[in-house]
XYZ file of C-alpha atoms in Angstrom:
478
model
C -22.727 23.050 -61.420
C -22.852 25.656 -58.686
C -21.971 28.990 -60.378
C -18.531 30.393 -59.609
C -17.031 33.780 -60.416
C -14.281 34.391 -62.927
C -12.065 35.692 -60.121
C -12.439 32.286 -58.354
C -11.357 30.561 -61.574
C -8.278 32.803 -61.769
C -7.379 32.157 -58.139
C -7.933 28.384 -58.343
C -5.750 27.988 -61.426
C -3.061 30.572 -60.684
C -3.991 32.238 -63.949
C -4.060 35.882 -64.993
C -7.086 37.805 -66.206
C -6.216 39.369 -69.567
C -9.558 41.035 -70.124
C -13.171 40.862 -69.014
C -15.215 41.095 -65.814
C -13.779 39.263 -62.783
C -17.262 39.192 -61.193
C -18.886 37.417 -64.139
C -20.463 34.052 -63.286
C -19.371 30.719 -64.831
C -22.196 28.176 -64.897
C -20.553 25.305 -66.810
C -17.161 24.154 -68.105
C -16.747 22.724 -71.613
C -13.937 21.646 -73.928
C -16.144 21.292 -77.019
C -16.748 24.653 -78.694
C -20.022 23.322 -80.105
C -21.444 22.971 -76.578
C -20.787 26.561 -75.546
C -23.705 28.670 -74.353
C -24.306 31.633 -72.056
C -22.197 31.245 -68.910
C -19.749 28.660 -70.302
C -16.058 28.560 -69.462
C -14.343 27.275 -72.597
C -11.146 25.241 -72.200
C -9.243 25.118 -75.520
C -7.324 21.847 -75.589
C -4.284 21.607 -77.839
C -4.631 18.242 -79.565
C -2.452 16.325 -81.988
C -4.349 17.693 -84.990
C -6.277 20.716 -83.749
C -5.395 23.615 -81.451
C -8.766 24.680 -80.050
C -7.490 28.210 -79.381
C -8.712 29.021 -82.866
C -12.319 28.611 -81.673
C -12.072 31.247 -78.923
C -13.510 34.126 -81.012
C -16.487 31.985 -82.004
C -17.266 30.773 -78.490
C -17.161 34.327 -77.196
C -19.672 35.355 -79.857
C -21.801 32.383 -78.776
C -22.031 33.833 -75.264
C -19.248 32.155 -73.320
C -18.558 33.854 -69.998
C -14.838 33.139 -70.194
C -12.099 31.182 -71.886
C -8.688 29.891 -70.887
C -5.793 30.703 -73.187
C -2.108 29.880 -73.180
C -1.469 32.691 -75.678
C -0.287 35.682 -73.636
C -1.304 38.369 -76.109
C -4.859 37.192 -76.706
C -7.779 39.495 -75.923
C -11.449 39.310 -76.874
C -14.156 41.871 -77.550
C -16.491 40.296 -75.003
C -16.193 37.797 -72.159
C -13.227 37.145 -69.890
C -9.940 35.730 -71.164
C -7.776 33.977 -68.565
C -4.121 33.284 -69.300
C -2.716 29.960 -68.024
C 0.502 28.163 -68.888
C -1.277 24.925 -69.825
C -5.015 24.779 -70.503
C -5.406 21.066 -69.623
C -3.499 21.507 -66.363
C -5.645 24.551 -65.573
C -8.818 22.542 -66.194
C -7.578 19.864 -63.794
C -6.608 22.401 -61.111
C -9.997 24.079 -61.351
C -11.787 20.716 -61.214
C -9.844 19.719 -58.101
C -10.623 23.044 -56.449
C -14.314 22.754 -57.315
C -14.550 19.162 -56.009
C -13.055 20.266 -52.667
C -15.920 22.689 -52.145
C -18.174 19.685 -51.442
C -17.802 17.442 -48.406
C -19.260 14.291 -49.939
C -18.111 10.653 -50.124
C -16.406 9.875 -53.428
C -15.840 6.344 -54.731
C -13.159 5.885 -57.388
C -13.337 2.853 -59.685
C -10.281 1.714 -61.628
C -8.961 -1.510 -63.139
C -7.942 -3.005 -66.449
C -11.422 -4.293 -67.284
C -14.922 -4.000 -65.888
C -14.757 -0.380 -64.703
C -17.922 0.826 -66.388
C -20.116 -2.137 -65.471
C -18.849 -2.040 -61.890
C -19.497 1.706 -61.678
C -23.022 1.181 -62.997
C -23.800 -1.643 -60.557
C -22.398 0.348 -57.615
C -24.487 3.346 -58.625
C -27.621 1.227 -59.043
C -27.241 -0.038 -55.471
C -26.405 3.326 -53.905
C -29.171 5.146 -55.783
C -31.701 3.226 -53.703
C -30.725 5.493 -50.786
C -28.710 8.467 -52.094
C -28.691 11.094 -54.824
C -25.692 9.745 -56.699
C -23.533 11.410 -59.334
C -21.820 8.853 -61.572
C -19.451 9.102 -64.517
C -21.373 9.758 -67.705
C -20.449 7.977 -70.920
C -16.702 7.590 -71.346
C -15.659 10.589 -69.203
C -13.017 8.600 -67.313
C -9.879 10.185 -68.787
C -7.567 13.076 -67.924
C -10.136 15.448 -69.426
C -13.278 13.459 -68.652
C -12.711 13.041 -64.921
C -12.054 16.769 -64.609
C -15.261 17.645 -66.467
C -17.282 15.288 -64.253
C -16.379 17.302 -61.160
C -18.446 20.232 -62.393
C -21.584 18.085 -62.273
C -21.419 18.025 -58.474
C -23.960 20.367 -56.911
C -25.807 20.913 -53.617
C -28.085 17.957 -54.332
C -25.242 15.449 -54.724
C -24.964 13.140 -51.728
C -22.414 10.672 -53.091
C -20.311 10.350 -56.260
C -18.959 7.333 -58.155
C -16.219 8.199 -60.611
C -14.633 5.854 -63.143
C -10.893 6.535 -63.415
C -9.028 5.162 -66.430
C -5.349 5.532 -67.249
C -3.012 4.442 -70.019
C 0.280 6.181 -69.165
C 2.515 6.582 -66.085
C 1.589 9.497 -63.835
C -2.020 9.771 -64.970
C -3.650 8.237 -61.887
C -1.753 10.594 -59.595
C -3.308 13.532 -61.450
C -6.801 12.014 -61.410
C -6.593 11.357 -57.676
C -5.784 14.990 -56.964
C -8.878 15.952 -58.946
C -11.427 13.486 -57.539
C -9.912 12.634 -54.110
C -11.757 9.311 -53.669
C -11.835 8.169 -50.033
C -13.158 4.757 -51.081
C -11.623 2.953 -54.067
C -12.324 -0.139 -56.138
C -9.778 -2.005 -58.261
C -11.639 -4.417 -60.509
C -8.689 -6.153 -62.104
C -4.989 -5.880 -62.885
C -4.739 -7.142 -66.434
C -2.702 -6.264 -69.501
C -4.644 -3.332 -70.942
C -2.147 -0.620 -71.971
C 0.746 -2.930 -71.104
C 2.506 -1.513 -74.163
C 2.656 1.831 -72.356
C 3.072 0.646 -68.767
C 5.403 -2.305 -69.263
C 4.170 -5.060 -66.916
C 1.246 -6.075 -64.719
C 3.280 -5.090 -61.657
C 3.753 -1.619 -63.139
C 0.037 -1.444 -63.969
C -0.815 -2.325 -60.362
C 1.571 0.368 -59.156
C 0.175 3.064 -61.450
C -3.483 2.253 -60.829
C -2.661 1.775 -57.154
C -2.063 5.504 -56.705
C -5.828 5.634 -56.276
C -5.204 4.813 -52.585
C -3.769 8.252 -51.772
C -6.899 9.557 -50.025
C -8.479 6.202 -49.167
C -9.464 6.082 -45.522
C -9.501 9.855 -45.210
C -12.624 10.851 -43.313
C -15.446 12.982 -44.607
C -18.076 14.802 -42.645
C -21.242 12.927 -43.557
C -21.250 10.258 -40.843
C -20.551 7.224 -43.034
C -17.116 6.770 -41.484
C -13.862 6.273 -43.289
C -13.413 4.848 -46.745
C -12.063 1.468 -47.770
C -10.074 -0.135 -50.576
C -11.826 -2.963 -52.435
C -9.788 -5.205 -54.734
C -10.937 -8.250 -56.715
C -9.152 -11.163 -55.037
C -9.403 -13.842 -57.724
C -6.321 -15.416 -59.301
C -3.054 -13.747 -58.378
C -4.637 -10.356 -57.670
C -4.294 -10.588 -53.890
C -0.531 -11.018 -54.033
C -0.073 -8.639 -56.966
C -1.946 -5.820 -55.255
C -0.324 -6.256 -51.858
C 3.149 -6.218 -53.388
C 2.715 -3.339 -55.848
C 0.096 -0.827 -54.712
C 1.982 2.214 -53.299
C 0.347 2.217 -49.860
C 3.045 4.569 -48.594
C 1.471 7.369 -50.636
C -1.715 7.306 -48.550
C -2.191 10.532 -46.625
C -4.559 9.147 -44.000
C -2.857 8.862 -40.636
C -3.821 5.238 -40.065
C -3.267 3.980 -43.601
C 0.137 2.419 -42.849
C -1.704 -0.859 -42.347
C -3.999 -0.385 -45.349
C -2.292 -3.230 -47.205
C -3.514 -5.564 -44.439
C -7.025 -4.125 -44.510
C -7.886 -4.477 -48.204
C -11.395 -5.805 -48.691
C -10.825 -8.566 -51.226
C -13.959 -9.694 -53.043
C -14.479 -12.611 -55.401
C -15.178 -16.305 -55.681
C -11.884 -17.698 -54.389
C -10.251 -18.422 -51.050
C -9.003 -15.454 -49.062
C -11.785 -13.079 -50.116
C -13.599 -11.290 -47.301
C -16.602 -10.717 -49.554
C -17.591 -13.940 -51.335
C -20.039 -15.378 -53.830
C -21.134 -18.940 -53.162
C -23.662 -21.340 -54.689
C -23.243 -19.941 -58.202
C -25.878 -21.229 -60.602
C -26.794 -20.433 -64.212
C -30.528 -20.043 -64.750
C -32.758 -19.590 -67.772
C -32.906 -15.864 -67.077
C -29.259 -15.296 -66.105
C -27.361 -16.423 -63.034
C -27.749 -16.400 -59.286
C -25.449 -16.669 -56.283
C -25.352 -16.112 -52.538
C -23.669 -12.943 -51.358
C -21.601 -13.382 -48.203
C -20.274 -10.132 -46.742
C -21.237 -8.516 -43.472
C -24.684 -9.882 -44.241
C -25.956 -12.508 -46.663
C -28.589 -12.666 -49.380
C -29.465 -14.392 -52.645
C -28.735 -12.358 -55.776
C -30.131 -12.761 -59.294
C -28.408 -11.215 -62.328
C -29.652 -11.008 -65.905
C -26.077 -10.830 -67.247
C -23.858 -13.869 -67.714
C -20.256 -14.476 -66.700
C -18.292 -14.856 -63.470
C -16.823 -11.371 -63.993
C -20.289 -9.888 -63.562
C -20.662 -11.792 -60.296
C -17.517 -10.057 -59.034
C -18.839 -6.684 -60.183
C -22.060 -7.312 -58.289
C -20.173 -8.417 -55.168
C -18.346 -5.126 -54.739
C -21.554 -3.194 -55.441
C -23.253 -5.078 -52.615
C -20.274 -4.577 -50.294
C -20.333 -0.832 -50.933
C -24.053 -0.869 -50.320
C -23.390 -2.354 -46.898
C -20.651 0.204 -46.216
C -23.074 3.039 -46.950
C -26.058 1.601 -45.132
C -28.161 0.257 -48.011
C -30.459 -2.617 -47.045
C -29.291 -5.842 -48.693
C -32.748 -6.677 -50.038
C -32.929 -3.283 -51.762
C -29.405 -3.711 -53.136
C -30.162 -7.188 -54.493
C -33.334 -5.919 -56.157
C -31.394 -3.082 -57.815
C -28.952 -5.621 -59.282
C -31.779 -7.887 -60.428
C -33.063 -4.970 -62.485
C -29.640 -4.050 -63.903
C -29.277 -4.324 -67.675
C -26.055 -3.917 -69.683
C -25.332 -0.773 -71.670
C -25.085 -0.628 -75.448
C -22.041 -2.537 -76.753
C -21.250 -3.896 -73.260
C -22.569 -7.440 -73.322
C -25.848 -6.417 -74.931
C -27.843 -9.356 -76.301
C -29.478 -8.917 -79.708
C -31.753 -11.631 -81.089
C -32.181 -11.671 -84.863
C -32.844 -14.127 -87.692
C -33.255 -16.898 -85.122
C -29.738 -16.574 -83.663
C -28.345 -14.503 -80.812
C -25.575 -11.880 -80.977
C -23.699 -10.784 -77.845
C -22.470 -7.260 -78.590
C -19.459 -6.515 -76.375
C -17.705 -4.268 -78.864
C -17.130 -1.174 -76.722
C -13.581 -2.259 -75.879
C -11.463 -5.311 -75.160
C -8.470 -6.778 -73.385
C -7.186 -10.364 -73.384
C -8.740 -10.871 -69.947
C -12.157 -9.557 -70.929
C -12.176 -11.578 -74.153
C -11.449 -14.752 -72.212
C -14.173 -13.937 -69.668
C -16.694 -13.316 -72.425
C -15.816 -16.534 -74.245
C -16.278 -18.462 -71.006
C -19.626 -16.737 -70.384
C -20.784 -17.491 -73.948
C -21.423 -21.090 -72.913
C -23.750 -19.977 -70.125
C -26.297 -18.686 -72.621
C -28.854 -21.391 -73.423
C -28.301 -25.125 -73.584
C -28.492 -25.480 -77.359
C -26.915 -23.823 -80.369
C -23.376 -23.516 -81.655
C -20.920 -20.923 -80.352
C -19.162 -18.538 -82.737
C -16.721 -15.768 -81.797
C -15.756 -12.786 -83.926
C -12.668 -11.160 -82.418
C -10.829 -8.000 -83.397
C -7.368 -6.844 -82.356
C -6.627 -5.862 -78.776
C -4.691 -2.622 -79.165
C -1.918 -1.018 -77.073
C -0.195 -4.294 -76.181
C 3.214 -3.170 -77.441
C 5.883 -5.816 -77.850
C 3.640 -8.418 -76.211
C 1.009 -8.161 -78.935
C 1.733 -11.558 -80.480
C 2.149 -13.501 -77.235
C -0.987 -12.049 -75.643
C -3.134 -12.699 -78.702
C -1.778 -16.247 -78.899
C -2.694 -16.529 -75.222
C -6.325 -15.939 -76.162
C -5.976 -18.764 -78.660
C -4.553 -20.976 -75.924
C -7.526 -20.114 -73.703
C -9.925 -21.141 -76.483
C -8.067 -24.436 -76.838
C -8.073 -25.067 -73.084
C -11.804 -24.379 -72.872
C -12.398 -26.813 -75.727
C -10.634 -29.498 -73.683
C -13.177 -28.822 -70.914
C -16.090 -29.358 -73.294
C -16.586 -25.684 -74.240
C -15.652 -26.021 -77.886
C -16.384 -23.174 -80.282
C -17.894 -23.930 -83.643
C -16.026 -21.118 -85.373
C -13.365 -18.528 -84.617
C -13.423 -15.477 -86.909
C -10.802 -12.746 -86.528
C -10.318 -9.214 -87.846
C -6.931 -7.520 -87.834
C -3.246 -8.425 -87.719
C -3.117 -8.977 -83.983
C -6.222 -11.139 -83.810
C -4.785 -13.214 -86.677
C -2.412 -14.702 -84.066
C -5.483 -16.017 -82.234
C -6.653 -17.688 -85.420
C -3.203 -19.087 -86.141
C -2.909 -20.586 -82.662
C -6.339 -22.219 -82.714
C -5.978 -23.517 -86.269
C -2.625 -25.122 -85.538
C -3.910 -27.129 -82.582
C -7.561 -27.962 -83.276
C -10.117 -28.845 -85.919
C -12.306 -25.821 -85.160
C -13.412 -23.726 -88.101
C -11.062 -20.725 -88.218
C -11.276 -17.761 -90.579
C -9.254 -14.532 -90.771
C -10.856 -11.464 -92.324
C -9.395 -8.269 -93.707
C -12.166 -6.078 -92.321
C -15.526 -5.876 -90.590
C -17.563 -6.162 -93.797
C -15.946 -9.495 -94.672
C -16.436 -10.753 -91.122
C -20.119 -9.806 -91.126
C -20.695 -11.560 -94.448
C -19.033 -14.685 -93.099
C -21.187 -14.660 -89.955
C -24.345 -14.335 -92.035
C -23.252 -17.313 -94.120
C -22.375 -19.496 -91.129
C -24.998 -18.631 -88.521
C -28.139 -20.663 -88.194
C -31.104 -20.495 -85.795
C -30.131 -21.136 -82.199
C -26.477 -20.093 -82.543
C -24.783 -17.760 -80.046
C -22.325 -15.262 -81.529
C -19.910 -13.128 -79.500
C -18.457 -10.029 -81.186
C -15.619 -8.250 -79.375
C -12.469 -6.191 -79.988
C -10.792 -2.925 -79.077
C -12.835 0.179 -79.786
C -10.432 1.252 -82.513
C -11.266 -1.901 -84.496
C -14.910 -0.783 -84.976
C -16.272 -4.265 -84.302
C -19.692 -2.718 -83.712
C -19.874 -2.523 -87.508
C -19.937 -6.340 -87.572
C -22.900 -6.382 -85.191
C -24.726 -3.709 -87.167
C -24.364 -5.627 -90.436
C -25.239 -9.020 -88.904
C -28.436 -7.944 -87.166
C -29.794 -5.748 -89.970
C-alpha cells in the first residue's frame, strides 16, 4: 500500500476526525484486530455476534495509526479516531478512492462457479508479461474486495480481482470499489439462488459488473471487453439479463452485441477444438485471434473453459500465445480445489472448498477422465443457500448421475452427507442399482469410504464449505 494521510482518509470517506493527528500516515488497512501493527487503520466491523468497536482501545495500544468508529463520543489516548456513519461503507468508500489513484487495467471475475480457478489461470498467463496483483485467498466479498484494493502500489501493472456476491445490490457496490474495465463471467448457475430467486436474477445481479467495461485507461492496451462463457443457454441468458444500460462507457450501447463468448459450443468467438484426455491431463486447440495447442494437468471441460478465457485475455494484453500456453501447462490446482491425493493405492479428488449443483455435475463428469481403470465413488455434501429449490436441485444432481450412467459413466457408489444431499441419494437409489449410502456426518462417511475403497479407485469428495467435507478427505487419506 502507498501510505496515505489520516486527513485523506477523512476526506475520502466523508468522516470526521474526533481526535489525533490529521498528518499521521496510514500504511495498511485491516479489519482483524490481531493483524494491527504500527501504521494500521483499523476498521471495526459490526458482525452478527461481535461488535469490533470493543477492540479499538487494544489496537491503539498495539500501535494503530487510526481507527474508524461509528460511536460519536469515542476518543482514544493515542492514534486518530475517525467518526463515520457506517464502518463497512467507509471501508468501501476509502477502497474505491484508493483504487482510483492508480491508472491500471483491472479485470473483474465473477460467476456462479469457477471464479477462483479462472482468476488463477488468468493471472498465470498475464504474469508472464506484467506485475499482476490478484485476489488473495477468499477476499472476494464485500469486505475482501475492499481490502484487496490496498495491495495496489506503484509496482502494480495490472490487477485481477475475484468478485463474489450472494445478495441483491452487492455487485453494484463491488464495481464502484474495483471499477473493472474488463470483466469475465464464468457461469450463471444456481449458487445463492435462495437469496437471488432465479438464474435470470443472478445474471442481472452479477451483470452489474459491466458498468465500467469498455472504459479506457491510460496504459495503451486499449479498451476493455466483456467475456462470458457461451456454453449451454448462457449466451441467451446473458444477452437478455445483463444490465448493459448501466455501462458508463460512451460506446457501450452495443456491448450486448460485442460480448466475447468463449467455450466449446457453436456461437463462441473463442473456441476449444480437438479436445483429448491424456495420461497426464487433457489437451485441446485454442482458437481465438491466434491458435495454439494447450496442455492442462487438470481434468474436466470446465477447466478447458477457464483456460480459454485466460488465453483470450492474454491475447488482449499482448502476451505471446506460446508463453501463455506454457503458463497453463504449469498450472496446478489449489488446496481443496480439485487437488488429487493418492493414498493406500486409491486416488482422492479433493474439491471440498465449495460446491454448487453445476460444479458437482462437472466434477462427476470429469471423474471419469482420470485413468482407465478403477471404480468411481462420490462423497457429496449439501449444497447450501438453495432456498425453496433445495430438494429439486439436489434431485437434479441425482438425475445427472443417472443420465451419466446411461452413457456408460456409472458410479460404483454414491455416499451423501446432510439433509439436502440425501435427496441425491434418494433419487439415485430409486432409479438404479448403484450402491447408495446416506451418512449423518463426515466421520461416518470417511469410515464408509475406507471400508469400500480398494486400490485403483477414484473418489470425489465435494460439498458446500459449511458442510466441512474436507474432514472426510483428511480422515480418508490419513
